[in-house]
Amino acid sequence: MGLAGSKTRLRGHLVDFSDKLYLAPLTTVGNLPFRRICKRYGADITCGEMAVVTNLLQGQQSEWALLKRHESEDVFGVQLCGGFPDSFTRCAQVICEKMNVDFIDINCGCPIDLIFNKGEGSALMGRQQKFEQIIRSMRAVMDVPLTVKIRTGIQDNKNIAHTLVPHLRDWGVAMTTATEVHQAGGLGLYP
């Protein structure tokens, strides 16, 4: 669901995300074979599984495998998770220089305690100044659009997405997608 916009420039041409079937990144499920099946059944846009920026920068091959693209994925993005502007920015720079991707997505939806407790994933939604620094620094080194996946909130009965979304485009985000409507993370349960 495009919240902050539905059209964005991808490597020199305009791509219209409206009325397109977008297969959102799905950790442990959205692997390359699954994405190939989804393409066969009509997915227009695909995104790799969440990859942790520090693991990528350390050269972990298993993490880099999450960013692998199949030739059938004509519009393909990668999703990154982290908590610091410098590591996000360096990782985005390397990906733009070395890989063939159409967009990079920041994961602000992961509620897993291991991620959340480090200030990553959905915890970034509660760290607005840090989140803005990450977005602005990444945009400065990227030649592809930046998208963000968020959830409605990080605490039960306290939705905050509506306060964050208006800022995202100003910071340089091309499109925002929303995940489950329930809250989860360090302050809730992961369904």
Short mmCIF file of N, CA and C in Angstrom, two decimals:
data_model
loop_
_atom_site.label_atom_id
_atom_site.label_comp_id
_atom_site.label_asym_id
_atom_site.label_seq_id
_atom_site.Cartn_x
_atom_site.Cartn_y
_atom_site.Cartn_z
N MET A 1 0.85 -1.17 0.00
CA MET A 1 0.00 0.00 0.00
C MET A 1 0.89 1.23 0.00
N GLY A 2 0.85 2.04 -1.02
CA GLY A 2 1.68 3.24 -1.08
C GLY A 2 1.09 4.36 -0.25
N LEU A 3 1.75 4.71 0.83
CA LEU A 3 1.24 5.77 1.69
C LEU A 3 1.84 7.12 1.35
N ALA A 4 3.12 7.14 1.01
CA ALA A 4 3.79 8.41 0.77
C ALA A 4 3.98 8.69 -0.71
N GLY A 5 3.40 7.90 -1.56
CA GLY A 5 3.52 8.13 -2.98
C GLY A 5 3.51 6.82 -3.74
N SER A 6 3.12 6.87 -5.00
CA SER A 6 3.04 5.64 -5.75
C SER A 6 3.88 5.65 -7.02
N LYS A 7 4.41 6.80 -7.41
CA LYS A 7 5.27 6.86 -8.58
C LYS A 7 6.65 7.31 -8.13
N THR A 8 7.66 6.72 -8.73
CA THR A 8 9.01 7.10 -8.38
C THR A 8 9.93 6.83 -9.56
N ARG A 9 11.02 7.55 -9.63
CA ARG A 9 11.96 7.39 -10.71
C ARG A 9 12.93 6.26 -10.37
N LEU A 10 13.01 5.27 -11.26
CA LEU A 10 13.91 4.14 -11.09
C LEU A 10 14.94 4.17 -12.20
N ARG A 11 16.18 4.39 -11.85
CA ARG A 11 17.29 4.39 -12.80
C ARG A 11 16.94 5.10 -14.11
N GLY A 12 16.44 6.32 -13.97
CA GLY A 12 16.22 7.16 -15.14
C GLY A 12 14.87 7.07 -15.79
N HIS A 13 14.02 6.15 -15.39
CA HIS A 13 12.68 6.12 -15.97
C HIS A 13 11.64 6.08 -14.87
N LEU A 14 10.46 6.55 -15.21
CA LEU A 14 9.39 6.63 -14.23
C LEU A 14 8.68 5.29 -14.13
N VAL A 15 8.55 4.79 -12.91
CA VAL A 15 7.83 3.55 -12.66
C VAL A 15 6.61 3.88 -11.83
N ASP A 16 5.49 3.39 -12.27
CA ASP A 16 4.23 3.63 -11.57
C ASP A 16 3.93 2.42 -10.69
N PHE A 17 3.97 2.62 -9.37
CA PHE A 17 3.68 1.53 -8.44
C PHE A 17 2.19 1.35 -8.22
N SER A 18 1.37 2.31 -8.64
CA SER A 18 -0.07 2.18 -8.42
C SER A 18 -0.62 1.04 -9.27
N ASP A 19 -1.58 0.34 -8.71
CA ASP A 19 -2.22 -0.80 -9.37
C ASP A 19 -1.25 -1.92 -9.72
N LYS A 20 -0.14 -2.00 -9.01
CA LYS A 20 0.83 -3.07 -9.20
C LYS A 20 0.77 -3.99 -7.99
N LEU A 21 1.00 -5.26 -8.22
CA LEU A 21 1.03 -6.23 -7.15
C LEU A 21 2.46 -6.30 -6.60
N TYR A 22 2.62 -5.83 -5.37
CA TYR A 22 3.93 -5.74 -4.73
C TYR A 22 4.07 -6.84 -3.71
N LEU A 23 5.05 -7.70 -3.90
CA LEU A 23 5.34 -8.75 -2.93
C LEU A 23 6.31 -8.17 -1.91
N ALA A 24 5.78 -7.84 -0.76
CA ALA A 24 6.59 -7.23 0.30
C ALA A 24 7.63 -8.23 0.80
N PRO A 25 8.73 -7.73 1.34
CA PRO A 25 9.75 -8.63 1.88
C PRO A 25 9.19 -9.43 3.06
N LEU A 26 9.47 -10.72 3.05
CA LEU A 26 8.99 -11.62 4.08
C LEU A 26 10.17 -12.43 4.62
N THR A 27 10.61 -12.13 5.81
CA THR A 27 11.76 -12.82 6.39
C THR A 27 11.47 -14.32 6.51
N THR A 28 12.41 -15.12 6.07
CA THR A 28 12.41 -16.59 6.05
C THR A 28 11.40 -17.20 5.10
N VAL A 29 10.56 -16.39 4.47
CA VAL A 29 9.58 -16.92 3.52
C VAL A 29 9.85 -16.37 2.12
N GLY A 30 10.19 -15.11 2.01
CA GLY A 30 10.32 -14.45 0.72
C GLY A 30 11.64 -14.69 0.03
N ASN A 31 12.10 -15.92 0.05
CA ASN A 31 13.37 -16.25 -0.60
C ASN A 31 13.21 -16.28 -2.12
N LEU A 32 14.31 -16.43 -2.82
CA LEU A 32 14.30 -16.35 -4.27
C LEU A 32 13.36 -17.37 -4.91
N PRO A 33 13.36 -18.65 -4.52
CA PRO A 33 12.42 -19.58 -5.14
C PRO A 33 10.95 -19.17 -4.93
N PHE A 34 10.62 -18.69 -3.75
CA PHE A 34 9.25 -18.24 -3.48
C PHE A 34 8.91 -17.04 -4.35
N ARG A 35 9.84 -16.10 -4.47
CA ARG A 35 9.59 -14.91 -5.30
C ARG A 35 9.39 -15.29 -6.77
N ARG A 36 10.13 -16.29 -7.24
CA ARG A 36 9.96 -16.75 -8.62
C ARG A 36 8.56 -17.30 -8.85
N ILE A 37 8.06 -18.05 -7.89
CA ILE A 37 6.69 -18.58 -7.98
C ILE A 37 5.69 -17.42 -7.99
N CYS A 38 5.92 -16.45 -7.12
CA CYS A 38 5.01 -15.29 -7.06
C CYS A 38 5.03 -14.49 -8.35
N LYS A 39 6.19 -14.37 -8.98
CA LYS A 39 6.28 -13.69 -10.27
C LYS A 39 5.44 -14.44 -11.31
N ARG A 40 5.54 -15.77 -11.29
CA ARG A 40 4.79 -16.59 -12.23
C ARG A 40 3.28 -16.40 -12.05
N TYR A 41 2.87 -16.12 -10.81
CA TYR A 41 1.45 -15.95 -10.52
C TYR A 41 1.02 -14.48 -10.48
N GLY A 42 1.85 -13.57 -10.97
CA GLY A 42 1.39 -12.22 -11.18
C GLY A 42 2.01 -11.09 -10.38
N ALA A 43 2.96 -11.39 -9.50
CA ALA A 43 3.61 -10.30 -8.75
C ALA A 43 4.37 -9.41 -9.73
N ASP A 44 4.15 -8.10 -9.62
CA ASP A 44 4.82 -7.15 -10.50
C ASP A 44 6.15 -6.67 -9.93
N ILE A 45 6.19 -6.48 -8.62
CA ILE A 45 7.36 -5.93 -7.93
C ILE A 45 7.72 -6.87 -6.80
N THR A 46 9.00 -7.19 -6.69
CA THR A 46 9.46 -8.09 -5.64
C THR A 46 10.57 -7.43 -4.83
N CYS A 47 10.74 -7.93 -3.62
CA CYS A 47 11.77 -7.41 -2.73
C CYS A 47 12.39 -8.58 -1.97
N GLY A 48 13.70 -8.57 -1.85
CA GLY A 48 14.40 -9.64 -1.13
C GLY A 48 14.08 -9.61 0.35
N GLU A 49 14.48 -10.68 1.03
CA GLU A 49 14.28 -10.77 2.47
C GLU A 49 15.11 -9.72 3.21
N MET A 50 14.72 -9.42 4.43
CA MET A 50 15.44 -8.46 5.27
C MET A 50 16.89 -8.92 5.46
N ALA A 51 17.82 -8.01 5.18
CA ALA A 51 19.24 -8.26 5.41
C ALA A 51 19.75 -7.24 6.41
N VAL A 52 20.56 -7.68 7.35
CA VAL A 52 21.10 -6.81 8.39
C VAL A 52 22.37 -6.14 7.86
N VAL A 53 22.40 -4.80 7.92
CA VAL A 53 23.49 -4.05 7.30
C VAL A 53 24.85 -4.41 7.90
N THR A 54 24.94 -4.61 9.19
CA THR A 54 26.25 -4.94 9.78
C THR A 54 26.74 -6.29 9.27
N ASN A 55 25.85 -7.25 9.10
CA ASN A 55 26.25 -8.55 8.56
C ASN A 55 26.71 -8.43 7.12
N LEU A 56 26.04 -7.59 6.34
CA LEU A 56 26.45 -7.36 4.96
C LEU A 56 27.84 -6.73 4.91
N LEU A 57 28.05 -5.70 5.73
CA LEU A 57 29.33 -5.00 5.73
C LEU A 57 30.47 -5.87 6.24
N GLN A 58 30.15 -6.88 7.03
CA GLN A 58 31.16 -7.84 7.48
C GLN A 58 31.42 -8.92 6.45
N GLY A 59 30.67 -8.88 5.35
CA GLY A 59 30.90 -9.81 4.26
C GLY A 59 30.31 -11.19 4.45
N GLN A 60 29.30 -11.32 5.27
CA GLN A 60 28.68 -12.63 5.49
C GLN A 60 27.94 -13.07 4.23
N GLN A 61 28.41 -14.14 3.63
CA GLN A 61 27.84 -14.62 2.37
C GLN A 61 26.37 -15.00 2.50
N SER A 62 25.99 -15.55 3.65
CA SER A 62 24.59 -15.94 3.84
C SER A 62 23.68 -14.71 3.82
N GLU A 63 24.19 -13.58 4.29
CA GLU A 63 23.40 -12.34 4.27
C GLU A 63 23.33 -11.78 2.86
N TRP A 64 24.45 -11.81 2.14
CA TRP A 64 24.45 -11.32 0.76
C TRP A 64 23.55 -12.17 -0.13
N ALA A 65 23.39 -13.45 0.19
CA ALA A 65 22.51 -14.32 -0.59
C ALA A 65 21.06 -13.84 -0.54
N LEU A 66 20.68 -13.15 0.53
CA LEU A 66 19.31 -12.63 0.65
C LEU A 66 19.01 -11.55 -0.39
N LEU A 67 20.05 -10.96 -0.95
CA LEU A 67 19.89 -9.86 -1.91
C LEU A 67 19.95 -10.33 -3.37
N LYS A 68 20.04 -11.63 -3.56
CA LYS A 68 20.17 -12.17 -4.91
C LYS A 68 18.87 -11.99 -5.70
N ARG A 69 19.05 -11.58 -6.95
CA ARG A 69 17.92 -11.29 -7.84
C ARG A 69 17.86 -12.35 -8.94
N HIS A 70 16.65 -12.76 -9.29
CA HIS A 70 16.46 -13.67 -10.41
C HIS A 70 16.13 -12.86 -11.65
N GLU A 71 16.49 -13.37 -12.80
CA GLU A 71 16.26 -12.64 -14.05
C GLU A 71 14.78 -12.34 -14.31
N SER A 72 13.87 -13.10 -13.71
CA SER A 72 12.44 -12.84 -13.90
C SER A 72 11.93 -11.65 -13.09
N GLU A 73 12.74 -11.19 -12.13
CA GLU A 73 12.34 -10.07 -11.28
C GLU A 73 12.69 -8.76 -11.96
N ASP A 74 11.73 -8.25 -12.75
CA ASP A 74 12.00 -7.06 -13.54
C ASP A 74 12.03 -5.78 -12.73
N VAL A 75 11.28 -5.69 -11.65
CA VAL A 75 11.39 -4.58 -10.69
C VAL A 75 11.67 -5.23 -9.35
N PHE A 76 12.90 -5.02 -8.84
CA PHE A 76 13.37 -5.74 -7.66
C PHE A 76 14.07 -4.80 -6.70
N GLY A 77 13.75 -4.95 -5.43
CA GLY A 77 14.41 -4.18 -4.40
C GLY A 77 14.98 -5.07 -3.32
N VAL A 78 15.80 -4.47 -2.48
CA VAL A 78 16.36 -5.18 -1.33
C VAL A 78 15.94 -4.44 -0.07
N GLN A 79 15.76 -5.19 1.01
CA GLN A 79 15.37 -4.58 2.27
C GLN A 79 16.51 -4.68 3.27
N LEU A 80 16.81 -3.55 3.91
CA LEU A 80 17.90 -3.47 4.87
C LEU A 80 17.37 -3.17 6.27
N CYS A 81 18.07 -3.70 7.25
CA CYS A 81 17.72 -3.47 8.65
C CYS A 81 18.98 -3.07 9.39
N GLY A 82 18.88 -2.06 10.23
CA GLY A 82 20.01 -1.61 11.02
C GLY A 82 19.56 -0.51 11.95
N GLY A 83 20.53 0.15 12.57
CA GLY A 83 20.16 1.18 13.53
C GLY A 83 21.02 2.43 13.48
N PHE A 84 22.00 2.49 12.57
CA PHE A 84 22.93 3.61 12.56
C PHE A 84 23.12 4.17 11.16
N PRO A 85 23.14 5.50 11.04
CA PRO A 85 23.28 6.13 9.73
C PRO A 85 24.54 5.71 8.97
N ASP A 86 25.67 5.60 9.65
CA ASP A 86 26.91 5.29 8.94
C ASP A 86 26.88 3.91 8.31
N SER A 87 26.39 2.91 9.02
CA SER A 87 26.36 1.56 8.46
C SER A 87 25.30 1.44 7.36
N PHE A 88 24.13 2.05 7.55
CA PHE A 88 23.11 2.05 6.50
C PHE A 88 23.65 2.72 5.24
N THR A 89 24.32 3.85 5.41
CA THR A 89 24.80 4.62 4.27
C THR A 89 25.87 3.87 3.51
N ARG A 90 26.83 3.30 4.21
CA ARG A 90 27.89 2.55 3.54
C ARG A 90 27.31 1.36 2.80
N CYS A 91 26.37 0.68 3.43
CA CYS A 91 25.75 -0.48 2.80
C CYS A 91 24.97 -0.07 1.55
N ALA A 92 24.21 1.01 1.62
CA ALA A 92 23.47 1.49 0.46
C ALA A 92 24.42 1.87 -0.67
N GLN A 93 25.53 2.47 -0.33
CA GLN A 93 26.53 2.86 -1.34
C GLN A 93 27.09 1.63 -2.05
N VAL A 94 27.46 0.61 -1.28
CA VAL A 94 28.00 -0.62 -1.86
C VAL A 94 26.96 -1.29 -2.76
N ILE A 95 25.73 -1.36 -2.30
CA ILE A 95 24.68 -2.00 -3.08
C ILE A 95 24.45 -1.25 -4.39
N CYS A 96 24.40 0.07 -4.34
CA CYS A 96 24.19 0.86 -5.56
C CYS A 96 25.36 0.72 -6.53
N GLU A 97 26.56 0.58 -6.01
CA GLU A 97 27.74 0.46 -6.86
C GLU A 97 27.92 -0.94 -7.44
N LYS A 98 27.55 -1.96 -6.69
CA LYS A 98 27.90 -3.33 -7.06
C LYS A 98 26.75 -4.22 -7.51
N MET A 99 25.51 -3.79 -7.27
CA MET A 99 24.38 -4.66 -7.54
C MET A 99 23.39 -4.01 -8.50
N ASN A 100 22.53 -4.83 -9.04
CA ASN A 100 21.47 -4.38 -9.93
C ASN A 100 20.16 -4.42 -9.16
N VAL A 101 19.83 -3.33 -8.49
CA VAL A 101 18.57 -3.23 -7.76
C VAL A 101 17.82 -1.99 -8.24
N ASP A 102 16.50 -2.03 -8.11
CA ASP A 102 15.67 -0.91 -8.55
C ASP A 102 15.28 0.01 -7.41
N PHE A 103 15.35 -0.49 -6.17
CA PHE A 103 15.08 0.33 -5.00
C PHE A 103 15.65 -0.36 -3.77
N ILE A 104 15.83 0.43 -2.73
CA ILE A 104 16.27 -0.10 -1.43
C ILE A 104 15.20 0.28 -0.42
N ASP A 105 14.83 -0.70 0.41
CA ASP A 105 13.79 -0.52 1.40
C ASP A 105 14.40 -0.59 2.80
N ILE A 106 13.99 0.31 3.68
CA ILE A 106 14.40 0.26 5.09
C ILE A 106 13.33 -0.49 5.87
N ASN A 107 13.74 -1.47 6.64
CA ASN A 107 12.80 -2.23 7.46
C ASN A 107 12.55 -1.48 8.76
N CYS A 108 11.34 -0.99 8.92
CA CYS A 108 10.87 -0.39 10.18
C CYS A 108 9.64 -1.14 10.64
N GLY A 109 9.59 -2.41 10.30
CA GLY A 109 8.45 -3.23 10.65
C GLY A 109 8.78 -4.44 11.49
N CYS A 110 10.05 -4.81 11.54
CA CYS A 110 10.42 -6.04 12.26
C CYS A 110 10.26 -5.86 13.77
N PRO A 111 9.43 -6.71 14.38
CA PRO A 111 9.20 -6.59 15.81
C PRO A 111 10.01 -7.58 16.65
N ILE A 112 10.84 -8.41 16.02
CA ILE A 112 11.57 -9.45 16.74
C ILE A 112 12.46 -8.79 17.80
N ASP A 113 12.41 -9.30 19.02
CA ASP A 113 13.16 -8.70 20.14
C ASP A 113 14.64 -8.52 19.83
N LEU A 114 15.26 -9.50 19.18
CA LEU A 114 16.68 -9.42 18.85
C LEU A 114 16.99 -8.17 18.03
N ILE A 115 16.09 -7.80 17.15
CA ILE A 115 16.24 -6.61 16.30
C ILE A 115 15.77 -5.37 17.06
N PHE A 116 14.59 -5.43 17.61
CA PHE A 116 13.97 -4.29 18.29
C PHE A 116 14.84 -3.77 19.44
N ASN A 117 15.40 -4.67 20.24
CA ASN A 117 16.18 -4.26 21.42
C ASN A 117 17.50 -3.59 21.06
N LYS A 118 17.92 -3.69 19.79
CA LYS A 118 19.12 -2.98 19.33
C LYS A 118 18.76 -1.64 18.69
N GLY A 119 17.47 -1.28 18.75
CA GLY A 119 17.04 -0.01 18.15
C GLY A 119 16.82 -0.10 16.66
N GLU A 120 16.64 -1.30 16.14
CA GLU A 120 16.48 -1.53 14.72
C GLU A 120 15.04 -1.96 14.43
N GLY A 121 14.73 -2.20 13.16
CA GLY A 121 13.40 -2.65 12.79
C GLY A 121 12.34 -1.65 13.23
N SER A 122 11.28 -2.14 13.84
CA SER A 122 10.18 -1.25 14.24
C SER A 122 10.59 -0.24 15.31
N ALA A 123 11.68 -0.50 16.02
CA ALA A 123 12.15 0.46 17.03
C ALA A 123 12.56 1.79 16.39
N LEU A 124 12.97 1.78 15.12
CA LEU A 124 13.35 3.03 14.45
C LEU A 124 12.20 4.03 14.41
N MET A 125 10.98 3.53 14.41
CA MET A 125 9.82 4.43 14.37
C MET A 125 9.76 5.31 15.62
N GLY A 126 10.30 4.84 16.71
CA GLY A 126 10.33 5.62 17.95
C GLY A 126 11.60 6.43 18.11
N ARG A 127 12.48 6.40 17.13
CA ARG A 127 13.75 7.14 17.16
C ARG A 127 13.77 8.09 15.96
N GLN A 128 12.86 9.04 15.96
CA GLN A 128 12.62 9.86 14.78
C GLN A 128 13.85 10.62 14.30
N GLN A 129 14.63 11.20 15.19
CA GLN A 129 15.82 11.94 14.75
C GLN A 129 16.84 11.01 14.10
N LYS A 130 17.06 9.85 14.68
CA LYS A 130 17.99 8.87 14.11
C LYS A 130 17.45 8.36 12.77
N PHE A 131 16.16 8.12 12.71
CA PHE A 131 15.52 7.65 11.49
C PHE A 131 15.71 8.67 10.36
N GLU A 132 15.51 9.94 10.66
CA GLU A 132 15.72 10.98 9.67
C GLU A 132 17.18 11.01 9.20
N GLN A 133 18.13 10.90 10.11
CA GLN A 133 19.55 10.88 9.74
C GLN A 133 19.86 9.72 8.81
N ILE A 134 19.30 8.55 9.11
CA ILE A 134 19.51 7.38 8.27
C ILE A 134 19.01 7.63 6.86
N ILE A 135 17.78 8.11 6.75
CA ILE A 135 17.17 8.34 5.44
C ILE A 135 17.96 9.37 4.64
N ARG A 136 18.25 10.50 5.26
CA ARG A 136 18.95 11.57 4.53
C ARG A 136 20.36 11.15 4.11
N SER A 137 21.06 10.44 4.97
CA SER A 137 22.42 10.02 4.61
C SER A 137 22.41 8.95 3.52
N MET A 138 21.43 8.05 3.57
CA MET A 138 21.33 7.04 2.50
C MET A 138 21.01 7.70 1.17
N ARG A 139 20.05 8.61 1.16
CA ARG A 139 19.65 9.27 -0.09
C ARG A 139 20.83 9.99 -0.74
N ALA A 140 21.74 10.49 0.08
CA ALA A 140 22.89 11.23 -0.46
C ALA A 140 23.82 10.35 -1.29
N VAL A 141 23.80 9.03 -1.10
CA VAL A 141 24.70 8.14 -1.83
C VAL A 141 23.98 7.20 -2.79
N MET A 142 22.67 7.30 -2.87
CA MET A 142 21.89 6.36 -3.69
C MET A 142 21.50 6.93 -5.04
N ASP A 143 21.47 6.05 -6.05
CA ASP A 143 20.97 6.44 -7.37
C ASP A 143 19.68 5.70 -7.70
N VAL A 144 19.08 5.07 -6.70
CA VAL A 144 17.79 4.39 -6.83
C VAL A 144 16.88 4.91 -5.72
N PRO A 145 15.57 4.75 -5.87
CA PRO A 145 14.65 5.23 -4.83
C PRO A 145 14.81 4.49 -3.50
N LEU A 146 14.46 5.18 -2.45
CA LEU A 146 14.46 4.62 -1.10
C LEU A 146 13.01 4.48 -0.67
N THR A 147 12.64 3.28 -0.20
CA THR A 147 11.31 3.05 0.32
C THR A 147 11.43 2.62 1.78
N VAL A 148 10.31 2.67 2.49
CA VAL A 148 10.30 2.31 3.90
C VAL A 148 9.09 1.44 4.20
N LYS A 149 9.30 0.38 4.93
CA LYS A 149 8.20 -0.47 5.41
C LYS A 149 8.05 -0.20 6.90
N ILE A 150 6.85 0.20 7.30
CA ILE A 150 6.58 0.51 8.70
C ILE A 150 5.42 -0.33 9.21
N ARG A 151 5.14 -0.23 10.49
CA ARG A 151 3.90 -0.78 11.04
C ARG A 151 3.13 0.37 11.68
N THR A 152 1.92 0.12 12.10
CA THR A 152 1.10 1.21 12.61
C THR A 152 1.63 1.80 13.90
N GLY A 153 2.33 1.02 14.68
CA GLY A 153 2.89 1.51 15.94
C GLY A 153 3.81 0.49 16.55
N ILE A 154 4.40 0.85 17.68
CA ILE A 154 5.31 -0.08 18.35
C ILE A 154 4.84 -0.43 19.75
N GLN A 155 3.73 0.17 20.16
CA GLN A 155 3.11 -0.16 21.43
C GLN A 155 1.64 -0.43 21.19
N ASP A 156 1.07 -1.33 21.98
CA ASP A 156 -0.35 -1.61 21.85
C ASP A 156 -1.17 -0.33 22.06
N ASN A 157 -2.16 -0.16 21.21
CA ASN A 157 -3.10 0.97 21.30
C ASN A 157 -2.44 2.34 21.20
N LYS A 158 -1.27 2.41 20.57
CA LYS A 158 -0.60 3.70 20.39
C LYS A 158 -0.03 3.76 18.97
N ASN A 159 -0.91 4.08 18.04
CA ASN A 159 -0.49 4.19 16.65
C ASN A 159 0.31 5.48 16.46
N ILE A 160 1.44 5.35 15.76
CA ILE A 160 2.27 6.53 15.51
C ILE A 160 2.60 6.71 14.04
N ALA A 161 2.25 5.75 13.21
CA ALA A 161 2.59 5.84 11.79
C ALA A 161 2.05 7.12 11.16
N HIS A 162 0.86 7.52 11.53
CA HIS A 162 0.24 8.71 10.93
C HIS A 162 1.03 9.99 11.26
N THR A 163 1.81 9.98 12.32
CA THR A 163 2.64 11.15 12.64
C THR A 163 3.98 11.11 11.91
N LEU A 164 4.39 9.92 11.51
CA LEU A 164 5.68 9.75 10.86
C LEU A 164 5.59 9.89 9.34
N VAL A 165 4.55 9.35 8.75
CA VAL A 165 4.41 9.31 7.29
C VAL A 165 4.56 10.69 6.64
N PRO A 166 3.97 11.76 7.17
CA PRO A 166 4.12 13.07 6.50
C PRO A 166 5.58 13.53 6.39
N HIS A 167 6.44 13.10 7.28
CA HIS A 167 7.85 13.51 7.25
C HIS A 167 8.67 12.71 6.23
N LEU A 168 8.26 11.49 5.96
CA LEU A 168 9.09 10.59 5.17
C LEU A 168 9.41 11.12 3.77
N ARG A 169 8.43 11.68 3.09
CA ARG A 169 8.70 12.22 1.74
C ARG A 169 9.67 13.40 1.82
N ASP A 170 9.49 14.27 2.81
CA ASP A 170 10.41 15.40 2.97
C ASP A 170 11.84 14.93 3.19
N TRP A 171 11.99 13.81 3.84
CA TRP A 171 13.33 13.29 4.12
C TRP A 171 13.95 12.57 2.93
N GLY A 172 13.13 12.24 1.91
CA GLY A 172 13.67 11.60 0.72
C GLY A 172 13.12 10.23 0.41
N VAL A 173 12.07 9.81 1.08
CA VAL A 173 11.48 8.49 0.85
C VAL A 173 10.51 8.57 -0.33
N ALA A 174 10.65 7.64 -1.27
CA ALA A 174 9.82 7.62 -2.47
C ALA A 174 8.47 6.96 -2.23
N MET A 175 8.43 5.94 -1.38
CA MET A 175 7.19 5.22 -1.12
C MET A 175 7.26 4.59 0.27
N THR A 176 6.11 4.56 0.94
CA THR A 176 6.01 3.93 2.26
C THR A 176 4.97 2.83 2.18
N THR A 177 5.29 1.68 2.73
CA THR A 177 4.33 0.59 2.82
C THR A 177 4.10 0.28 4.29
N ALA A 178 2.92 -0.23 4.58
CA ALA A 178 2.57 -0.56 5.96
C ALA A 178 2.38 -2.06 6.09
N THR A 179 2.87 -2.59 7.20
CA THR A 179 2.71 -4.00 7.49
C THR A 179 1.54 -4.18 8.46
N GLU A 180 1.43 -5.31 9.06
CA GLU A 180 0.29 -5.68 9.90
C GLU A 180 -0.25 -4.50 10.69
N VAL A 181 -1.55 -4.55 10.97
CA VAL A 181 -2.17 -3.47 11.71
C VAL A 181 -2.02 -3.63 13.21
N HIS A 182 -1.57 -4.79 13.67
CA HIS A 182 -1.35 -4.98 15.10
C HIS A 182 0.03 -4.44 15.49
N GLN A 183 0.21 -4.13 16.73
CA GLN A 183 1.50 -3.67 17.22
C GLN A 183 2.26 -4.86 17.80
N ALA A 184 3.57 -4.80 17.69
CA ALA A 184 4.40 -5.87 18.23
C ALA A 184 5.76 -5.30 18.53
N GLY A 185 6.65 -6.13 18.96
CA GLY A 185 8.01 -5.70 19.22
C GLY A 185 8.37 -5.90 20.66
N GLY A 186 9.34 -5.15 21.11
CA GLY A 186 9.84 -5.29 22.46
C GLY A 186 8.76 -5.05 23.50
N LEU A 187 7.66 -4.44 23.11
CA LEU A 187 6.60 -4.14 24.05
C LEU A 187 5.34 -4.95 23.79
N GLY A 188 5.42 -5.92 22.90
CA GLY A 188 4.25 -6.73 22.59
C GLY A 188 4.66 -8.13 22.18
N LEU A 189 3.74 -8.85 21.60
CA LEU A 189 4.02 -10.20 21.17
C LEU A 189 4.16 -10.26 19.67
N TYR A 190 5.02 -11.13 19.21
CA TYR A 190 5.15 -11.36 17.79
C TYR A 190 4.20 -12.47 17.40
N PRO A 191 3.21 -12.18 16.55
CA PRO A 191 2.19 -13.17 16.23
C PRO A 191 2.74 -14.33 15.44
#
